[in-house]
Coordinates of N, CA and C in Angstrom, one line a residue:
M1 N 73.3 57.6 54.4 CA 72.7 57.4 55.8 C 71.2 57.8 55.8
G2 N 70.9 58.9 55.2 CA 69.5 59.4 55.2 C 69.3 60.1 56.6
V3 N 68.2 59.7 57.2 CA 67.8 60.3 58.5 C 68.2 59.3 59.7
E4 N 68.9 59.9 60.7 CA 69.3 59.1 61.8 C 68.8 59.9 63.1
L5 N 68.3 59.1 64.1 CA 68.0 59.7 65.4 C 69.0 59.3 66.4
L6 N 69.6 60.4 67.0 CA 70.6 60.2 68.0 C 70.0 60.5 69.4
D7 N 70.1 59.5 70.3 CA 69.6 59.7 71.7 C 70.7 60.4 72.5
L8 N 70.3 61.6 73.0 CA 71.2 62.4 73.8 C 70.9 62.4 75.3
S9 N 70.2 61.3 75.7 CA 69.7 61.3 77.1 C 70.5 60.2 77.9
V10 N 70.7 60.5 79.2 CA 71.2 59.5 80.1 C 70.1 58.6 80.6
P11 N 70.3 57.3 80.8 CA 69.2 56.5 81.4 C 69.0 56.8 82.9
I12 N 67.7 56.7 83.3 CA 67.3 57.0 84.7 C 67.4 55.6 85.4
T13 N 68.3 55.6 86.4 CA 68.5 54.3 87.1 C 68.7 54.7 88.6
S14 N 68.4 53.7 89.4 CA 68.7 53.9 90.9 C 70.1 54.2 91.2
G15 N 70.3 55.2 92.0 CA 71.7 55.6 92.4 C 72.4 56.4 91.4
M16 N 71.8 56.9 90.4 CA 72.5 57.7 89.3 C 72.9 59.0 89.9
P17 N 73.9 59.7 89.2 CA 74.4 61.0 89.7 C 73.2 62.0 89.7
V18 N 73.3 62.9 90.7 CA 72.3 64.0 90.8 C 73.1 65.2 91.2
Y19 N 72.5 66.4 91.0 CA 73.2 67.6 91.5 C 73.2 67.6 93.0
P20 N 74.4 68.0 93.6 CA 74.5 67.9 95.0 C 73.3 68.5 95.8
G21 N 72.7 67.7 96.6 CA 71.5 68.2 97.4 C 70.2 67.8 96.8
D22 N 70.2 67.4 95.5 CA 68.9 67.0 94.9 C 68.5 65.6 95.4
P23 N 67.2 65.3 95.2 CA 66.7 64.0 95.7 C 67.5 62.8 95.0
E24 N 67.8 61.8 95.7 CA 68.4 60.7 95.1 C 67.4 59.9 94.3
V25 N 67.9 59.1 93.3 CA 67.0 58.4 92.4 C 66.8 57.0 92.8
E26 N 65.6 56.5 92.8 CA 65.3 55.1 93.1 C 64.3 54.6 92.0
A27 N 64.6 53.6 91.3 CA 63.6 53.0 90.4 C 63.6 51.5 90.6
V28 N 62.6 51.0 91.3 CA 62.6 49.6 91.8 C 61.2 49.0 91.4
P29 N 61.1 47.7 91.3 CA 59.8 47.1 91.0 C 58.8 47.4 92.1
A30 N 57.6 47.8 91.6 CA 56.5 48.0 92.5 C 55.5 46.8 92.4
L31 N 55.4 46.3 91.1 CA 54.6 45.1 90.8 C 55.4 44.3 89.8
T32 N 55.3 43.0 89.9 CA 56.0 42.1 89.0 C 55.0 41.1 88.3
V33 N 55.4 40.6 87.2 CA 54.5 39.7 86.5 C 54.3 38.4 87.4
A34 N 55.4 38.0 88.0 CA 55.3 36.8 88.9 C 54.3 36.9 90.0
E35 N 54.2 38.1 90.6 CA 53.3 38.3 91.7 C 51.9 38.9 91.4
S36 N 52.0 39.8 90.3 CA 50.8 40.6 90.1 C 50.3 40.6 88.6
G37 N 51.1 39.9 87.8 CA 50.7 39.7 86.4 C 51.2 40.8 85.5
V38 N 51.8 41.9 86.1 CA 52.3 43.0 85.3 C 53.6 43.5 85.9
N39 N 54.4 44.1 85.1 CA 55.6 44.8 85.7 C 55.3 46.3 85.7
V40 N 55.6 46.9 86.9 CA 55.4 48.3 87.1 C 56.5 48.8 88.0
L41 N 57.2 49.9 87.7 CA 58.3 50.4 88.5 C 57.7 51.5 89.4
R42 N 58.3 51.5 90.6 CA 58.1 52.6 91.6 C 59.3 53.6 91.4
L43 N 59.0 54.9 91.1 CA 60.0 55.9 90.9 C 60.0 56.9 92.0
H44 N 61.2 57.2 92.5 CA 61.5 58.3 93.4 C 62.6 59.2 92.8
M45 N 62.3 60.4 92.5 CA 63.4 61.3 91.9 C 62.9 62.7 91.9
G46 N 63.9 63.6 91.7 CA 63.5 65.0 91.7 C 63.2 65.4 90.2
S47 N 62.7 66.6 90.1 CA 62.3 67.1 88.8 C 63.5 67.4 87.9
Q48 N 64.7 67.6 88.6 CA 65.9 67.9 87.8 C 66.8 66.6 87.6
T49 N 66.1 65.5 87.5 CA 66.8 64.2 87.4 C 67.3 64.0 86.0
G50 N 68.6 63.5 85.9 CA 69.1 63.0 84.6 C 69.1 64.1 83.5
T51 N 68.9 63.7 82.3 CA 68.7 64.7 81.2 C 67.4 65.4 81.4
H52 N 67.4 66.7 81.7 CA 66.2 67.4 82.1 C 66.3 68.8 81.6
V53 N 65.1 69.5 81.6 CA 65.1 70.9 81.2 C 64.6 71.7 82.4
D54 N 65.2 72.9 82.6 CA 64.8 73.9 83.6 C 63.9 74.9 83.0
A55 N 62.7 75.1 83.6 CA 61.8 76.2 83.2 C 62.3 77.4 84.0
P56 N 62.0 78.6 83.5 CA 62.4 79.8 84.2 C 62.0 79.8 85.7
F57 N 60.9 79.2 86.0 CA 60.4 79.1 87.4 C 61.4 78.5 88.3
H58 N 62.3 77.7 87.7 CA 63.4 77.0 88.5 C 64.2 78.0 89.4
I59 N 64.3 79.2 88.9 CA 65.2 80.2 89.7 C 64.4 81.4 90.2
D60 N 63.1 81.5 89.9 CA 62.4 82.7 90.4 C 60.9 82.3 90.4
D61 N 60.2 82.5 91.5 CA 58.8 82.2 91.6 C 57.9 83.0 90.6
A62 N 58.4 84.2 90.2 CA 57.6 85.1 89.4 C 57.7 84.7 87.9
L63 N 58.6 83.8 87.5 CA 58.9 83.5 86.1 C 58.0 82.3 85.7
P64 N 57.9 82.0 84.4 CA 56.9 81.0 83.9 C 57.3 79.6 84.4
R65 N 56.3 78.8 84.7 CA 56.4 77.4 85.0 C 56.5 76.6 83.7
L66 N 56.9 75.3 83.9 CA 57.1 74.5 82.7 C 55.9 74.4 81.8
D67 N 54.7 74.3 82.4 CA 53.5 74.1 81.6 C 52.9 75.4 81.0
E68 N 53.6 76.5 81.3 CA 53.2 77.8 80.8 C 54.1 78.2 79.6
L69 N 55.0 77.3 79.2 CA 55.9 77.6 78.0 C 55.3 77.0 76.8
P70 N 55.5 77.6 75.6 CA 55.1 77.0 74.4 C 56.0 75.8 74.0
L71 N 55.4 74.8 73.4 CA 56.1 73.6 73.0 C 57.3 74.0 72.0
T72 N 57.1 75.1 71.3 CA 58.2 75.5 70.4 C 59.5 75.7 71.1
R73 N 59.4 76.0 72.4 CA 60.6 76.3 73.2 C 61.5 75.1 73.4
F74 N 61.0 73.9 73.0 CA 61.7 72.6 73.3 C 62.1 71.9 72.0
T75 N 62.1 72.6 70.9 CA 62.6 72.0 69.7 C 63.1 73.0 68.7
G76 N 63.9 72.6 67.8 CA 64.4 73.6 66.8 C 65.7 73.1 66.1
P77 N 66.2 73.8 65.1 CA 67.4 73.5 64.5 C 68.6 73.7 65.4
A78 N 69.6 72.8 65.3 CA 70.7 72.8 66.2 C 71.8 73.9 65.8
A79 N 72.3 74.6 66.7 CA 73.5 75.4 66.5 C 74.5 74.9 67.6
I80 N 75.7 74.7 67.3 CA 76.6 74.0 68.2 C 77.8 74.9 68.6
M81 N 78.0 75.0 69.9 CA 79.2 75.7 70.5 C 80.1 74.6 70.9
D82 N 81.1 74.3 70.2 CA 82.1 73.2 70.5 C 83.2 73.7 71.3
V83 N 83.2 73.4 72.6 CA 84.2 73.9 73.5 C 84.9 72.7 74.2
R84 N 84.9 71.6 73.5 CA 85.6 70.4 74.0 C 87.1 70.7 74.1
G85 N 87.7 70.2 75.2 CA 89.1 70.5 75.4 C 89.4 71.6 76.4
L86 N 88.3 72.3 76.9 CA 88.6 73.3 77.9 C 89.0 72.6 79.2
A87 N 89.7 73.4 80.0 CA 90.2 72.9 81.3 C 89.0 72.8 82.3
P88 N 89.1 72.0 83.4 CA 88.0 72.0 84.3 C 87.6 73.3 84.9
R89 N 86.3 73.6 85.1 CA 85.8 74.8 85.8 C 86.1 76.0 85.0
T90 N 86.3 75.9 83.7 CA 86.6 77.1 82.9 C 85.4 77.8 82.4
P91 N 85.3 79.1 82.6 CA 84.1 79.9 82.1 C 84.2 79.9 80.6
I92 N 83.1 79.7 79.9 CA 83.1 79.7 78.4 C 82.9 81.1 77.9
P93 N 83.8 81.7 77.1 CA 83.7 83.1 76.7 C 82.7 83.3 75.6
P94 N 82.2 84.5 75.4 CA 81.3 84.8 74.3 C 81.8 84.5 72.9
D95 N 83.1 84.6 72.7 CA 83.7 84.4 71.4 C 83.6 82.9 70.9
A96 N 83.2 82.0 71.8 CA 83.0 80.6 71.5 C 81.7 80.4 70.8
L97 N 80.8 81.3 70.8 CA 79.5 81.1 70.2 C 79.6 81.0 68.7
P98 N 78.8 80.1 68.1 CA 78.9 79.9 66.7 C 78.3 81.1 65.9
P99 N 78.9 81.3 64.7 CA 78.4 82.4 63.9 C 76.9 82.1 63.4
G100 N 76.2 83.2 63.2 CA 74.8 83.0 62.6 C 73.8 82.6 63.6
L101 N 74.1 82.6 64.9 CA 73.2 82.2 65.9 C 72.0 83.1 65.9
G102 N 70.8 82.5 66.0 CA 69.6 83.4 65.9 C 68.3 82.8 66.6
P103 N 67.2 83.5 66.6 CA 66.0 83.1 67.2 C 65.5 81.7 66.6
G104 N 65.0 80.9 67.5 CA 64.6 79.6 67.1 C 65.6 78.5 67.1
D105 N 66.9 78.9 67.2 CA 67.9 77.9 67.3 C 67.9 77.2 68.7
V106 N 68.3 75.9 68.7 CA 68.6 75.2 69.9 C 70.1 75.2 70.1
L107 N 70.7 75.9 71.0 CA 72.1 76.0 71.2 C 72.6 74.8 72.0
L108 N 73.4 74.0 71.4 CA 74.0 72.8 72.1 C 75.4 73.2 72.5
I109 N 75.7 73.2 73.8 CA 77.0 73.5 74.3 C 77.7 72.1 74.5
A110 N 78.7 71.8 73.6 CA 79.4 70.5 73.7 C 80.7 70.8 74.5
T111 N 80.7 70.4 75.7 CA 81.9 70.5 76.6 C 82.7 69.2 76.6
G112 N 82.1 68.1 76.2 CA 82.8 66.8 76.3 C 82.7 66.2 77.7
W113 N 82.0 66.9 78.6 CA 82.1 66.5 80.0 C 81.2 65.2 80.3
S114 N 80.4 64.9 79.3 CA 79.6 63.7 79.6 C 80.5 62.4 79.7
A115 N 81.7 62.5 79.2 CA 82.6 61.4 79.4 C 83.0 61.1 80.8
H116 N 82.7 62.1 81.7 CA 83.0 62.0 83.1 C 81.8 61.6 83.9
W117 N 80.7 61.3 83.3 CA 79.4 61.0 84.0 C 79.7 59.8 84.9
G118 N 79.2 60.0 86.2 CA 79.4 58.9 87.2 C 80.7 59.0 87.9
T119 N 81.5 60.0 87.7 CA 82.7 60.2 88.4 C 82.8 61.5 89.1
G120 N 83.7 61.7 90.0 CA 83.8 63.0 90.7 C 84.2 64.1 89.8
A121 N 84.8 63.8 88.7 CA 85.3 64.9 87.8 C 84.1 65.5 87.1
Y122 N 82.9 64.9 87.1 CA 81.8 65.4 86.4 C 81.3 66.8 87.0
L123 N 81.6 67.0 88.2 CA 81.3 68.3 88.9 C 82.2 69.4 88.4
A124 N 83.3 69.1 87.8 CA 84.3 70.2 87.5 C 84.2 70.6 86.0
H125 N 83.0 70.7 85.5 CA 82.7 71.0 84.1 C 82.9 72.5 83.8
P126 N 83.2 72.8 82.5 CA 83.2 74.2 82.1 C 81.7 74.7 82.1
Y127 N 81.5 76.0 82.0 CA 80.2 76.6 82.1 C 80.2 77.9 81.4
P128 N 79.0 78.4 80.8 CA 79.0 79.7 80.2 C 79.2 80.8 81.2
A129 N 80.1 81.7 80.8 CA 80.3 82.9 81.6 C 79.0 83.8 81.5
P130 N 78.7 84.6 82.5 CA 77.5 85.4 82.5 C 77.4 86.3 81.2
E131 N 78.5 86.8 80.7 CA 78.5 87.6 79.5 C 78.2 86.7 78.3
T132 N 78.5 85.5 78.3 CA 78.2 84.5 77.3 C 76.7 84.3 77.3
A133 N 76.1 84.1 78.4 CA 74.6 84.0 78.6 C 73.9 85.2 78.0
E134 N 74.5 86.4 78.3 CA 73.9 87.7 77.8 C 74.0 87.7 76.3
A135 N 75.1 87.2 75.7 CA 75.2 87.2 74.2 C 74.2 86.2 73.6
I136 N 74.0 85.1 74.3 CA 73.0 84.1 73.8 C 71.6 84.8 73.7
V137 N 71.3 85.5 74.8 CA 70.0 86.1 74.9 C 69.9 87.2 73.8
A138 N 70.9 88.0 73.7 CA 70.9 89.1 72.7 C 70.8 88.5 71.2
A139 N 71.2 87.3 71.0 CA 71.1 86.7 69.7 C 69.7 86.2 69.4
G140 N 68.8 86.2 70.5 CA 67.4 85.8 70.3 C 67.2 84.3 70.6
V141 N 68.2 83.6 71.1 CA 68.1 82.2 71.4 C 67.4 82.0 72.8
R142 N 66.5 81.1 72.8 CA 65.7 80.9 74.1 C 65.7 79.4 74.5
T143 N 66.6 78.6 73.8 CA 66.7 77.2 74.2 C 68.2 76.8 74.2
V144 N 68.7 76.4 75.3 CA 70.1 76.1 75.5 C 70.3 74.8 76.2
A145 N 71.2 74.0 75.7 CA 71.4 72.6 76.2 C 72.9 72.4 76.4
I146 N 73.3 71.7 77.4 CA 74.7 71.5 77.7 C 74.9 70.0 78.2
D147 N 76.0 69.4 77.8 CA 76.4 68.1 78.2 C 77.2 68.1 79.5
A148 N 76.6 68.7 80.5 CA 77.3 68.9 81.8 C 76.2 69.0 82.9
L149 N 76.6 69.0 84.1 CA 75.7 69.0 85.2 C 74.9 70.2 85.4
S150 N 75.4 71.4 84.9 CA 74.7 72.6 85.1 C 75.2 73.6 84.1
A151 N 74.4 74.6 83.8 CA 74.8 75.8 83.0 C 75.6 76.8 83.8
D152 N 75.7 76.5 85.0 CA 76.6 77.4 85.9 C 77.6 76.5 86.6
R153 N 78.6 77.2 87.2 CA 79.6 76.5 87.9 C 79.1 75.6 89.0
T154 N 79.4 74.4 89.1 CA 79.0 73.5 90.2 C 80.1 73.6 91.3
P155 N 79.7 74.0 92.5 CA 80.7 74.1 93.6 C 81.5 72.8 93.8
P156 N 82.8 72.9 94.1 CA 83.5 71.7 94.5 C 82.9 71.2 95.8
P157 N 83.1 69.9 96.1 CA 82.6 69.3 97.4 C 83.1 70.1 98.6
G158 N 82.2 70.4 99.5 CA 82.6 71.2 100.7 C 82.7 72.7 100.5
S159 N 82.4 73.2 99.3 CA 82.4 74.6 99.0 C 81.0 75.1 99.0
D160 N 80.9 76.4 99.4 CA 79.6 77.1 99.3 C 79.6 78.2 98.2
E161 N 80.4 78.0 97.2 CA 80.5 79.0 96.2 C 79.5 78.8 95.1
F162 N 78.2 78.9 95.5 CA 77.1 78.6 94.7 C 76.7 79.9 93.8
S163 N 76.5 79.6 92.5 CA 76.1 80.7 91.6 C 75.1 80.2 90.6
L164 N 74.2 81.1 90.3 CA 73.2 80.9 89.2 C 73.3 82.0 88.2
A165 N 74.4 82.6 88.0 CA 74.6 83.8 87.1 C 74.0 83.5 85.7
A166 N 74.5 82.4 85.1 CA 74.0 82.2 83.7 C 72.5 81.8 83.7
H167 N 72.1 81.0 84.7 CA 70.6 80.7 84.8 C 69.8 82.0 84.9
R168 N 70.3 82.9 85.7 CA 69.5 84.1 85.9 C 69.3 84.9 84.6
V169 N 70.4 85.0 83.8 CA 70.3 85.7 82.6 C 69.4 85.0 81.6
L170 N 69.6 83.7 81.4 CA 68.9 82.9 80.5 C 67.4 82.8 80.9
C171 N 67.2 82.3 82.1 CA 65.8 82.1 82.5 C 65.1 83.4 82.7
G172 N 65.8 84.5 83.1 CA 65.2 85.8 83.2 C 64.7 86.3 81.8
A173 N 65.2 85.8 80.7 CA 64.8 86.2 79.4 C 63.7 85.2 78.9
G174 N 63.3 84.2 79.7 CA 62.3 83.3 79.3 C 62.9 82.0 78.6
A175 N 64.2 81.8 78.7 CA 64.8 80.7 78.0 C 64.7 79.4 78.9
V176 N 64.8 78.3 78.3 CA 64.9 77.0 79.0 C 66.3 76.5 78.8
I177 N 66.7 75.7 79.8 CA 68.0 75.2 79.9 C 68.0 73.7 80.1
A178 N 68.5 72.9 79.1 CA 68.6 71.5 79.3 C 70.0 71.1 79.7
E179 N 70.1 70.2 80.7 CA 71.4 69.8 81.3 C 71.5 68.3 81.3
N180 N 72.7 67.8 81.4 CA 73.1 66.4 81.5 C 72.8 65.7 80.1
L181 N 73.0 66.4 79.0 CA 73.0 65.7 77.8 C 74.2 64.8 77.6
T182 N 74.1 63.8 76.7 CA 75.2 62.9 76.4 C 75.2 62.7 74.9
G183 N 76.4 62.2 74.4 CA 76.4 61.8 73.0 C 76.5 62.9 72.0
L184 N 77.0 64.1 72.5 CA 77.1 65.2 71.6 C 78.2 65.1 70.5
D185 N 79.2 64.2 70.8 CA 80.2 64.0 69.8 C 79.7 63.7 68.4
G186 N 78.7 62.8 68.3 CA 78.1 62.5 67.1 C 77.4 63.6 66.4
V187 N 76.8 64.4 67.2 CA 76.0 65.6 66.7 C 77.0 66.6 66.2
V188 N 78.1 66.8 66.9 CA 79.2 67.8 66.4 C 79.7 67.3 65.1
D189 N 80.0 66.0 64.9 CA 80.5 65.5 63.7 C 79.5 65.8 62.5
A190 N 78.2 65.5 62.8 CA 77.2 65.7 61.7 C 77.1 67.2 61.4
Y191 N 77.2 68.1 62.4 CA 77.1 69.5 62.3 C 78.2 70.0 61.4
E192 N 79.5 69.5 61.7 CA 80.6 69.9 60.9 C 80.6 69.4 59.5
A193 N 79.9 68.3 59.3 CA 79.7 67.8 57.9 C 78.6 68.5 57.2
G194 N 77.9 69.4 57.8 CA 76.9 70.2 57.2 C 75.5 69.6 57.1
C195 N 75.3 68.5 57.9 CA 74.0 67.9 57.9 C 72.9 68.8 58.6
A196 N 71.7 68.7 58.2 CA 70.6 69.4 58.9 C 70.3 68.6 60.2
I197 N 70.2 69.3 61.3 CA 70.0 68.7 62.6 C 68.9 69.4 63.3
E198 N 67.9 68.7 63.7 CA 66.8 69.2 64.5 C 66.9 68.5 65.9
V199 N 66.7 69.3 66.9 CA 66.8 68.8 68.3 C 65.4 68.9 69.0
S200 N 65.1 67.8 69.7 CA 63.9 67.8 70.5 C 64.2 67.6 72.0
L201 N 63.6 68.4 72.9 CA 63.9 68.3 74.3 C 62.6 68.3 75.1
F202 N 61.6 67.6 74.6 CA 60.3 67.7 75.2 C 60.3 67.0 76.6
P203 N 59.8 67.8 77.6 CA 59.8 67.3 79.0 C 58.4 66.5 79.2
I204 N 58.4 65.7 80.2 CA 57.1 65.1 80.7 C 56.3 66.3 81.2
A205 N 55.0 66.1 81.1 CA 54.1 67.2 81.4 C 53.8 67.3 82.9
L206 N 54.7 67.8 83.7 CA 54.5 68.0 85.1 C 53.9 69.4 85.3
A207 N 52.7 69.4 85.9 CA 52.0 70.6 86.1 C 52.7 71.6 87.1
A208 N 52.8 72.9 86.7 CA 53.3 74.0 87.5 C 54.7 73.7 88.0
A209 N 55.5 73.0 87.2 CA 56.8 72.5 87.6 C 58.0 73.5 87.3
D210 N 59.1 73.3 88.0 CA 60.3 74.0 87.8 C 61.1 73.4 86.6
G211 N 60.8 72.2 86.2 CA 61.5 71.5 85.2 C 61.1 70.0 85.2
A212 N 61.7 69.2 84.3 CA 61.3 67.8 84.2 C 62.3 67.1 83.4
P213 N 62.4 65.8 83.6 CA 63.2 64.9 82.7 C 62.8 65.0 81.2
V214 N 63.7 64.9 80.3 CA 63.4 64.9 78.9 C 64.0 63.7 78.2
R215 N 63.5 63.3 77.1 CA 64.2 62.4 76.2 C 64.7 63.3 75.1
A216 N 66.0 63.6 75.2 CA 66.7 64.5 74.2 C 67.1 63.7 73.0
V217 N 66.7 64.2 71.8 CA 66.9 63.5 70.6 C 67.4 64.5 69.5
A218 N 68.4 64.1 68.7 CA 68.8 64.9 67.6 C 68.4 64.1 66.3
R219 N 67.7 64.8 65.4 CA 67.4 64.2 64.1 C 68.3 64.7 63.1
V220 N 69.2 63.8 62.6 CA 70.3 64.2 61.7 C 69.9 63.7 60.3
D221 N 69.9 64.6 59.3 CA 69.5 64.3 58.0 C 70.7 64.7 57.0
D222 N 71.4 63.8 56.5 CA 72.5 64.1 55.6 C 72.0 64.3 54.1
R223 N 70.7 64.2 53.9 CA 70.1 64.5 52.6 C 69.8 65.9 52.4
A224 N 69.9 66.7 53.6 CA 69.6 68.1 53.6 C 70.8 68.8 54.1
V225 N 71.9 68.7 53.4 CA 73.1 69.3 53.8 C 73.0 70.8 53.7
L226 N 73.4 71.4 54.8 CA 73.4 72.9 54.9 C 74.6 73.5 54.1
V227 N 74.4 74.6 53.5 CA 75.4 75.3 52.8 C 75.7 76.7 53.5

């Protein structure tokens, strides 16, 4: 195979799922070739749309904004926490963390919940327990990504049980959190086969932002099998 690039991003489309209360997404023609000679989309969306990254500022005005973070925070070798098969709304315990986790790693949390994208079940995803977030920080990891709506429990419809416990631990340590990844099954397979995997989560350059959409990509290289 050699090198393969795996797209881990959901497409941005009108009416796509958003976190409850976030701005709805609209992507419609603003200009067309037929009328103006060019095609241009008009976009309306929130900074947390689709596959996106949270800057620490997302949860605290005193913490760094997106453009205050080094670009190194958005890329690195993959480490995978495979927790596929957990029941809905299950807290992910610290003992699920992969061995050898360390500074510079991009921790991918594979819940399998991207299979529920676009359905009501997507809100009932597993999520890292606060003590798991603390263990991630203690390992020196500052980049975490999950194939679910949030790194914290999403309240059921009609509930006010809102929590940012994992966000506060991770972002409080200067970490970034990418959410709504998809296609992690292929990355898990490559990881288990020992392939070298680099992940990129570069956001669009929104000034002074709480976060931004990303094009999440895994670079899988089976010529550099890890031992």
